[in-house]
Amino acid sequence: MRPISRGPAPNTYLRYQDAIGDLEARLGTYCTYCERRLPISLAVEHISPKSIARHLETSWDNFLLGCTNCNSVKGDALVDMDDWLWPDRDNTLRAFSYSEGGFVQTTGIAQEQAERLLDLVGLRRHGAIPGRQPAPRDKRWKDREQVFAIAQRQRDILLRFPEETREEALQLIVDTAVGWGFFSCWLAVFHDNPEFCRQLIACMPGTAADCFDDSGIPIPRPGGRC
C-alpha cells in the first residue's frame, strides 16, 4: 500500500465534501487503500468515522481518499489509531507484498496492525481464495491482477529496447503506471530497476518520498511504526 503525504491543510472546510479537490490535487485520483485510479468516483474518506468522531468531520488530518468498495467495507468501524497501520503515518509498503494474480499479503512487519488494516478495508478478498470471496461488484482483486500482468509485460518489453533508447521507453512506462494506478504492483514488478522506482515515486502525486532510499527501496518512515 502506497505511503502517502497529504501535506499541511491548504484550506479550512465548512463541509468535508469541499476537501475533495484539494485531496485529489495532493494525492492524485487514487484510492488510498486499494490504489485504483478513479478520476470521477472517489470520496473523502474519514480515518476516524465522522459518525463517531464528530469533532474530526472536517479535519484535514482525518481525510484520505476512498473508493466505493473500500469505503463500504470499512464503514463506520471505530478505530484506535494504534491498532492499525495507516498510509499517511507509516510506510505501509513495507508491511504488504503484492504478487501475480492480484494477491495482497502481509510481510511480517508490524504484523498485527497490518492484518487489521487488510481486514478493515477487505483487501484480502479474492475470487480464488475460498472463504474470502468478494461481493460480485467488488473487482479490486481483478483490477490488481490485470495491472500486475500489464506491468510484467511492460518490464519484458523494456528489456528488448536497445540501451540508447531505454531511458525514453522507461519514461513512457512510468507514464503508463501513473495512468493505471496500483503503485505497489508496479514497484513489485520493477523492484530491481532503481531508475523506474525513483521516477514513479517522483511522478505519482502524494507519494511519501521519505519512505524510500535513493534507489527506491522502502525504508522505515520517520516517526512511523514501519
PDB file of C-alpha atoms in Angstrom:
ATOM      1  CA  MET A   1       0.000   0.000   0.000  1.00  0.00           C
ATOM      2  CA  ARG A   2       1.473   3.298  -1.130  1.00  0.00           C
ATOM      3  CA  PRO A   3       2.687   5.526   1.719  1.00  0.00           C
ATOM      4  CA  ILE A   4       1.292   8.999   1.221  1.00  0.00           C
ATOM      5  CA  SER A   5       1.875  12.531   2.440  1.00  0.00           C
ATOM      6  CA  ARG A   6      -1.061  14.930   2.163  1.00  0.00           C
ATOM      7  CA  GLY A   7       0.916  17.892   3.492  1.00  0.00           C
ATOM      8  CA  PRO A   8      -0.492  20.722   5.615  1.00  0.00           C
ATOM      9  CA  ALA A   9      -4.125  21.745   5.225  1.00  0.00           C
ATOM     10  CA  PRO A  10      -4.499  24.102   2.246  1.00  0.00           C
ATOM     11  CA  ASN A  11      -7.883  25.373   3.464  1.00  0.00           C
ATOM     12  CA  THR A  12     -10.439  25.122   6.210  1.00  0.00           C
ATOM     13  CA  TYR A  13     -13.685  23.376   5.334  1.00  0.00           C
ATOM     14  CA  LEU A  14     -17.270  24.004   6.368  1.00  0.00           C
ATOM     15  CA  ARG A  15     -18.221  20.667   4.791  1.00  0.00           C
ATOM     16  CA  TYR A  16     -15.889  17.707   4.423  1.00  0.00           C
ATOM     17  CA  GLN A  17     -17.049  17.234   0.814  1.00  0.00           C
ATOM     18  CA  ASP A  18     -15.390  20.540  -0.057  1.00  0.00           C
ATOM     19  CA  ALA A  19     -11.957  18.960   0.518  1.00  0.00           C
ATOM     20  CA  ILE A  20     -12.176  16.516  -2.396  1.00  0.00           C
ATOM     21  CA  GLY A  21     -10.447  18.799  -4.916  1.00  0.00           C
ATOM     22  CA  ASP A  22      -7.569  19.596  -2.568  1.00  0.00           C
ATOM     23  CA  LEU A  23      -7.121  15.921  -1.681  1.00  0.00           C
ATOM     24  CA  GLU A  24      -7.023  14.870  -5.331  1.00  0.00           C
ATOM     25  CA  ALA A  25      -4.550  17.659  -6.112  1.00  0.00           C
ATOM     26  CA  ARG A  26      -2.248  16.479  -3.321  1.00  0.00           C
ATOM     27  CA  LEU A  27      -2.665  12.695  -3.613  1.00  0.00           C
ATOM     28  CA  GLY A  28      -3.782  12.075  -7.183  1.00  0.00           C
ATOM     29  CA  THR A  29      -7.048  10.411  -8.121  1.00  0.00           C
ATOM     30  CA  TYR A  30      -6.218   7.112  -6.431  1.00  0.00           C
ATOM     31  CA  CYS A  31      -7.980   5.235  -3.659  1.00  0.00           C
ATOM     32  CA  THR A  32      -5.637   5.424  -0.687  1.00  0.00           C
ATOM     33  CA  TYR A  33      -6.277   1.797   0.247  1.00  0.00           C
ATOM     34  CA  CYS A  34      -6.691  -0.299  -2.922  1.00  0.00           C
ATOM     35  CA  GLU A  35      -4.673   2.133  -5.132  1.00  0.00           C
ATOM     36  CA  ARG A  36      -7.070   2.080  -8.072  1.00  0.00           C
ATOM     37  CA  ARG A  37      -7.123   5.231 -10.188  1.00  0.00           C
ATOM     38  CA  LEU A  38     -10.676   6.553 -10.236  1.00  0.00           C
ATOM     39  CA  PRO A  39     -10.795  10.075 -11.715  1.00  0.00           C
ATOM     40  CA  ILE A  40     -14.526  10.634 -11.168  1.00  0.00           C
ATOM     41  CA  SER A  41     -15.764   8.432  -8.318  1.00  0.00           C
ATOM     42  CA  LEU A  42     -13.558   8.946  -5.279  1.00  0.00           C
ATOM     43  CA  ALA A  43     -14.886  10.270  -1.986  1.00  0.00           C
ATOM     44  CA  VAL A  44     -13.433  11.923   1.082  1.00  0.00           C
ATOM     45  CA  GLU A  45     -12.719   9.046   3.460  1.00  0.00           C
ATOM     46  CA  HIS A  46     -12.611   9.655   7.204  1.00  0.00           C
ATOM     47  CA  ILE A  47      -9.971   7.651   9.056  1.00  0.00           C
ATOM     48  CA  SER A  48     -11.965   8.056  12.262  1.00  0.00           C
ATOM     49  CA  PRO A  49     -15.603   7.807  11.124  1.00  0.00           C
ATOM     50  CA  LYS A  50     -17.479  11.094  11.160  1.00  0.00           C
ATOM     51  CA  SER A  51     -20.489   9.356  12.741  1.00  0.00           C
ATOM     52  CA  ILE A  52     -18.375   8.659  15.828  1.00  0.00           C
ATOM     53  CA  ALA A  53     -15.670  11.347  15.865  1.00  0.00           C
ATOM     54  CA  ARG A  54     -17.863  14.336  15.034  1.00  0.00           C
ATOM     55  CA  HIS A  55     -15.117  16.771  16.007  1.00  0.00           C
ATOM     56  CA  LEU A  56     -12.950  15.376  13.183  1.00  0.00           C
ATOM     57  CA  GLU A  57     -15.594  15.556  10.450  1.00  0.00           C
ATOM     58  CA  THR A  58     -13.919  18.482   8.676  1.00  0.00           C
ATOM     59  CA  SER A  59     -10.339  17.885   9.840  1.00  0.00           C
ATOM     60  CA  TRP A  60      -7.763  17.670   7.034  1.00  0.00           C
ATOM     61  CA  ASP A  61      -5.643  15.274   9.101  1.00  0.00           C
ATOM     62  CA  ASN A  62      -8.575  12.839   9.242  1.00  0.00           C
ATOM     63  CA  PHE A  63      -9.067  12.748   5.462  1.00  0.00           C
ATOM     64  CA  LEU A  64      -7.960  10.158   2.924  1.00  0.00           C
ATOM     65  CA  LEU A  65      -9.395   9.262  -0.486  1.00  0.00           C
ATOM     66  CA  GLY A  66     -11.545   6.156  -0.760  1.00  0.00           C
ATOM     67  CA  CYS A  67     -13.341   4.200  -3.465  1.00  0.00           C
ATOM     68  CA  THR A  68     -16.857   2.811  -3.046  1.00  0.00           C
ATOM     69  CA  ASN A  69     -15.596  -0.693  -2.207  1.00  0.00           C
ATOM     70  CA  CYS A  70     -13.014   0.297   0.391  1.00  0.00           C
ATOM     71  CA  ASN A  71     -15.379   2.822   1.969  1.00  0.00           C
ATOM     72  CA  SER A  72     -18.295   0.400   2.198  1.00  0.00           C
ATOM     73  CA  VAL A  73     -16.195  -2.397   3.727  1.00  0.00           C
ATOM     74  CA  LYS A  74     -14.600  -0.040   6.253  1.00  0.00           C
ATOM     75  CA  GLY A  75     -17.944   1.510   7.093  1.00  0.00           C
ATOM     76  CA  ASP A  76     -18.219   3.167  10.493  1.00  0.00           C
ATOM     77  CA  ALA A  77     -15.796   0.875  12.308  1.00  0.00           C
ATOM     78  CA  LEU A  78     -14.438   2.559  15.419  1.00  0.00           C
ATOM     79  CA  VAL A  79     -10.667   2.794  15.051  1.00  0.00           C
ATOM     80  CA  ASP A  80      -7.955   3.117  17.644  1.00  0.00           C
ATOM     81  CA  MET A  81      -5.135   4.670  15.641  1.00  0.00           C
ATOM     82  CA  ASP A  82      -2.503   2.498  17.308  1.00  0.00           C
ATOM     83  CA  ASP A  83      -4.237  -0.751  16.338  1.00  0.00           C
ATOM     84  CA  TRP A  84      -3.891  -0.266  12.581  1.00  0.00           C
ATOM     85  CA  LEU A  85      -1.207   0.830  10.159  1.00  0.00           C
ATOM     86  CA  TRP A  86      -2.070   3.949   8.168  1.00  0.00           C
ATOM     87  CA  PRO A  87      -0.609   5.019   4.815  1.00  0.00           C
ATOM     88  CA  ASP A  88      -0.308   8.642   5.956  1.00  0.00           C
ATOM     89  CA  ARG A  89       1.579   7.719   9.148  1.00  0.00           C
ATOM     90  CA  ASP A  90       3.531   4.530   8.394  1.00  0.00           C
ATOM     91  CA  ASN A  91       5.423   3.077   5.446  1.00  0.00           C
ATOM     92  CA  THR A  92       2.656   0.638   4.625  1.00  0.00           C
ATOM     93  CA  LEU A  93       4.557  -0.567   1.559  1.00  0.00           C
ATOM     94  CA  ARG A  94       6.962  -2.420   3.860  1.00  0.00           C
ATOM     95  CA  ALA A  95       4.125  -4.272   5.580  1.00  0.00           C
ATOM     96  CA  PHE A  96       2.426  -5.699   2.466  1.00  0.00           C
ATOM     97  CA  SER A  97       3.537  -7.721  -0.532  1.00  0.00           C
ATOM     98  CA  TYR A  98       1.790  -7.729  -3.912  1.00  0.00           C
ATOM     99  CA  SER A  99       2.077 -10.679  -6.248  1.00  0.00           C
ATOM    100  CA  GLU A 100       0.951 -12.036  -9.598  1.00  0.00           C
ATOM    101  CA  GLY A 101      -2.739 -12.819  -9.649  1.00  0.00           C
ATOM    102  CA  GLY A 102      -3.825  -9.805  -7.618  1.00  0.00           C
ATOM    103  CA  PHE A 103      -2.894 -11.143  -4.181  1.00  0.00           C
ATOM    104  CA  VAL A 104      -2.020  -8.938  -1.189  1.00  0.00           C
ATOM    105  CA  GLN A 105      -0.320 -10.446   1.846  1.00  0.00           C
ATOM    106  CA  THR A 106       1.416  -9.201   4.963  1.00  0.00           C
ATOM    107  CA  THR A 107       5.208  -9.415   5.185  1.00  0.00           C
ATOM    108  CA  GLY A 108       5.549  -9.888   8.934  1.00  0.00           C
ATOM    109  CA  ILE A 109       6.448  -6.260   9.614  1.00  0.00           C
ATOM    110  CA  ALA A 110       4.047  -4.755  12.184  1.00  0.00           C
ATOM    111  CA  GLN A 111       2.111  -7.952  11.596  1.00  0.00           C
ATOM    112  CA  GLU A 112      -0.910  -7.437  13.831  1.00  0.00           C
ATOM    113  CA  GLN A 113      -1.578  -3.875  12.709  1.00  0.00           C
ATOM    114  CA  ALA A 114      -1.068  -4.827   9.058  1.00  0.00           C
ATOM    115  CA  GLU A 115      -3.516  -7.740   9.320  1.00  0.00           C
ATOM    116  CA  ARG A 116      -6.107  -5.449  10.860  1.00  0.00           C
ATOM    117  CA  LEU A 117      -5.776  -2.909   8.053  1.00  0.00           C
ATOM    118  CA  LEU A 118      -6.241  -5.553   5.357  1.00  0.00           C
ATOM    119  CA  ASP A 119      -9.351  -6.778   7.121  1.00  0.00           C
ATOM    120  CA  LEU A 120     -10.638  -3.256   7.777  1.00  0.00           C
ATOM    121  CA  VAL A 121     -10.921  -2.491   4.058  1.00  0.00           C
ATOM    122  CA  GLY A 122     -11.182  -6.058   2.722  1.00  0.00           C
ATOM    123  CA  LEU A 123      -8.051  -6.137   0.574  1.00  0.00           C
ATOM    124  CA  ARG A 124      -7.597  -9.877   1.089  1.00  0.00           C
ATOM    125  CA  ARG A 125     -10.889 -10.624  -0.585  1.00  0.00           C
ATOM    126  CA  HIS A 126     -10.079 -12.535  -3.751  1.00  0.00           C
ATOM    127  CA  GLY A 127     -12.027 -14.609  -6.221  1.00  0.00           C
ATOM    128  CA  ALA A 128      -9.570 -17.507  -5.945  1.00  0.00           C
ATOM    129  CA  ILE A 129      -9.481 -17.747  -2.131  1.00  0.00           C
ATOM    130  CA  PRO A 130     -12.199 -19.895  -0.530  1.00  0.00           C
ATOM    131  CA  GLY A 131     -13.868 -18.098   2.337  1.00  0.00           C
ATOM    132  CA  ARG A 132     -12.673 -14.699   1.130  1.00  0.00           C
ATOM    133  CA  GLN A 133     -14.883 -14.289  -1.900  1.00  0.00           C
ATOM    134  CA  PRO A 134     -15.655 -10.633  -2.630  1.00  0.00           C
ATOM    135  CA  ALA A 135     -19.075  -9.263  -3.457  1.00  0.00           C
ATOM    136  CA  PRO A 136     -19.919  -9.632  -7.173  1.00  0.00           C
ATOM    137  CA  ARG A 137     -19.243  -5.962  -7.906  1.00  0.00           C
ATOM    138  CA  ASP A 138     -16.013  -5.832  -5.907  1.00  0.00           C
ATOM    139  CA  LYS A 139     -13.410  -6.055  -8.673  1.00  0.00           C
ATOM    140  CA  ARG A 140     -10.442  -4.724  -6.740  1.00  0.00           C
ATOM    141  CA  TRP A 141      -8.558  -8.033  -6.831  1.00  0.00           C
ATOM    142  CA  LYS A 142      -9.329  -8.470 -10.532  1.00  0.00           C
ATOM    143  CA  ASP A 143      -8.068  -4.982 -11.334  1.00  0.00           C
ATOM    144  CA  ARG A 144      -4.857  -5.692  -9.379  1.00  0.00           C
ATOM    145  CA  GLU A 145      -4.419  -8.921 -11.323  1.00  0.00           C
ATOM    146  CA  GLN A 146      -4.820  -7.078 -14.613  1.00  0.00           C
ATOM    147  CA  VAL A 147      -2.407  -4.263 -13.771  1.00  0.00           C
ATOM    148  CA  PHE A 148       0.202  -6.644 -12.355  1.00  0.00           C
ATOM    149  CA  ALA A 149       0.149  -8.519 -15.676  1.00  0.00           C
ATOM    150  CA  ILE A 150       0.428  -5.244 -17.609  1.00  0.00           C
ATOM    151  CA  ALA A 151       3.431  -4.247 -15.508  1.00  0.00           C
ATOM    152  CA  GLN A 152       5.101  -7.608 -16.192  1.00  0.00           C
ATOM    153  CA  ARG A 153       4.616  -7.169 -19.939  1.00  0.00           C
ATOM    154  CA  GLN A 154       5.985  -3.633 -19.786  1.00  0.00           C
ATOM    155  CA  ARG A 155       9.052  -4.854 -17.890  1.00  0.00           C
ATOM    156  CA  ASP A 156       9.717  -7.523 -20.519  1.00  0.00           C
ATOM    157  CA  ILE A 157       9.227  -5.045 -23.350  1.00  0.00           C
ATOM    158  CA  LEU A 158      11.657  -2.606 -21.744  1.00  0.00           C
ATOM    159  CA  LEU A 159      14.404  -5.211 -21.778  1.00  0.00           C
ATOM    160  CA  ARG A 160      14.068  -5.541 -25.543  1.00  0.00           C
ATOM    161  CA  PHE A 161      14.818  -1.872 -26.161  1.00  0.00           C
ATOM    162  CA  PRO A 162      18.407  -1.007 -27.116  1.00  0.00           C
ATOM    163  CA  GLU A 163      20.338   0.756 -24.389  1.00  0.00           C
ATOM    164  CA  GLU A 164      20.348   4.102 -26.188  1.00  0.00           C
ATOM    165  CA  THR A 165      16.520   4.300 -26.275  1.00  0.00           C
ATOM    166  CA  ARG A 166      15.750   2.567 -22.996  1.00  0.00           C
ATOM    167  CA  GLU A 167      15.538   5.781 -20.951  1.00  0.00           C
ATOM    168  CA  GLU A 168      12.790   7.173 -23.175  1.00  0.00           C
ATOM    169  CA  ALA A 169      10.928   3.862 -23.092  1.00  0.00           C
ATOM    170  CA  LEU A 170      11.171   3.768 -19.305  1.00  0.00           C
ATOM    171  CA  GLN A 171       9.578   7.216 -19.060  1.00  0.00           C
ATOM    172  CA  LEU A 172       6.667   6.011 -21.185  1.00  0.00           C
ATOM    173  CA  ILE A 173       6.200   3.059 -18.833  1.00  0.00           C
ATOM    174  CA  VAL A 174       6.237   5.381 -15.815  1.00  0.00           C
ATOM    175  CA  ASP A 175       3.511   7.433 -17.515  1.00  0.00           C
ATOM    176  CA  THR A 176       1.531   4.226 -18.044  1.00  0.00           C
ATOM    177  CA  ALA A 177       1.875   3.326 -14.372  1.00  0.00           C
ATOM    178  CA  VAL A 178       0.695   6.770 -13.267  1.00  0.00           C
ATOM    179  CA  GLY A 179      -2.291   6.405 -15.576  1.00  0.00           C
ATOM    180  CA  TRP A 180      -3.293   2.966 -14.342  1.00  0.00           C
ATOM    181  CA  GLY A 181      -2.631   3.325 -10.628  1.00  0.00           C
ATOM    182  CA  PHE A 182      -1.785   0.373  -8.366  1.00  0.00           C
ATOM    183  CA  PHE A 183       1.542   1.859  -7.326  1.00  0.00           C
ATOM    184  CA  SER A 184       2.505  -1.170  -5.224  1.00  0.00           C
ATOM    185  CA  CYS A 185       2.024  -3.603  -8.124  1.00  0.00           C
ATOM    186  CA  TRP A 186       4.367  -1.608 -10.359  1.00  0.00           C
ATOM    187  CA  LEU A 187       7.019  -1.352  -7.659  1.00  0.00           C
ATOM    188  CA  ALA A 188       6.781  -5.082  -7.006  1.00  0.00           C
ATOM    189  CA  VAL A 189       7.366  -5.891 -10.685  1.00  0.00           C
ATOM    190  CA  PHE A 190      10.114  -3.277 -11.177  1.00  0.00           C
ATOM    191  CA  HIS A 191      11.745  -3.665  -7.755  1.00  0.00           C
ATOM    192  CA  ASP A 192      15.136  -4.372  -9.346  1.00  0.00           C
ATOM    193  CA  ASN A 193      15.031  -1.272 -11.566  1.00  0.00           C
ATOM    194  CA  PRO A 194      16.035   1.670  -9.330  1.00  0.00           C
ATOM    195  CA  GLU A 195      15.515   4.296 -12.028  1.00  0.00           C
ATOM    196  CA  PHE A 196      11.934   3.214 -12.625  1.00  0.00           C
ATOM    197  CA  CYS A 197      11.233   3.183  -8.894  1.00  0.00           C
ATOM    198  CA  ARG A 198      12.694   6.663  -8.421  1.00  0.00           C
ATOM    199  CA  GLN A 199      10.700   8.092 -11.299  1.00  0.00           C
ATOM    200  CA  LEU A 200       7.423   6.502 -10.216  1.00  0.00           C
ATOM    201  CA  ILE A 201       7.867   7.780  -6.649  1.00  0.00           C
ATOM    202  CA  ALA A 202       8.518  11.271  -8.012  1.00  0.00           C
ATOM    203  CA  CYS A 203       5.706  11.242 -10.580  1.00  0.00           C
ATOM    204  CA  MET A 204       2.804   9.795  -8.584  1.00  0.00           C
ATOM    205  CA  PRO A 205       1.315  12.702  -6.598  1.00  0.00           C
ATOM    206  CA  GLY A 206       1.416  12.475  -2.827  1.00  0.00           C
ATOM    207  CA  THR A 207       3.853   9.575  -2.540  1.00  0.00           C
ATOM    208  CA  ALA A 208       5.852   9.989   0.684  1.00  0.00           C
ATOM    209  CA  ALA A 209       9.426  10.339  -0.613  1.00  0.00           C
ATOM    210  CA  ASP A 210      10.904   9.955   2.879  1.00  0.00           C
ATOM    211  CA  CYS A 211       9.718   6.334   2.867  1.00  0.00           C
ATOM    212  CA  PHE A 212      12.323   5.362   0.228  1.00  0.00           C
ATOM    213  CA  ASP A 213      16.085   5.424  -0.109  1.00  0.00           C
ATOM    214  CA  ASP A 214      17.939   6.796  -3.141  1.00  0.00           C
ATOM    215  CA  SER A 215      17.399   3.523  -5.014  1.00  0.00           C
ATOM    216  CA  GLY A 216      13.652   3.487  -4.440  1.00  0.00           C
ATOM    217  CA  ILE A 217      13.818   0.785  -1.791  1.00  0.00           C
ATOM    218  CA  PRO A 218      11.248   1.193   1.023  1.00  0.00           C
ATOM    219  CA  ILE A 219      12.726   2.226   4.361  1.00  0.00           C
ATOM    220  CA  PRO A 220      11.136   2.846   7.777  1.00  0.00           C
ATOM    221  CA  ARG A 221       9.099   6.032   7.859  1.00  0.00           C
ATOM    222  CA  PRO A 222      10.389   8.700  10.255  1.00  0.00           C
ATOM    223  CA  GLY A 223       8.097   8.599  13.269  1.00  0.00           C
ATOM    224  CA  GLY A 224       6.148   5.614  11.900  1.00  0.00           C
ATOM    225  CA  ARG A 225       5.911   2.018  13.037  1.00  0.00           C
ATOM    226  CA  CYS A 226       7.289   0.567   9.826  1.00  0.00           C
TER     227      CYS A 226
END
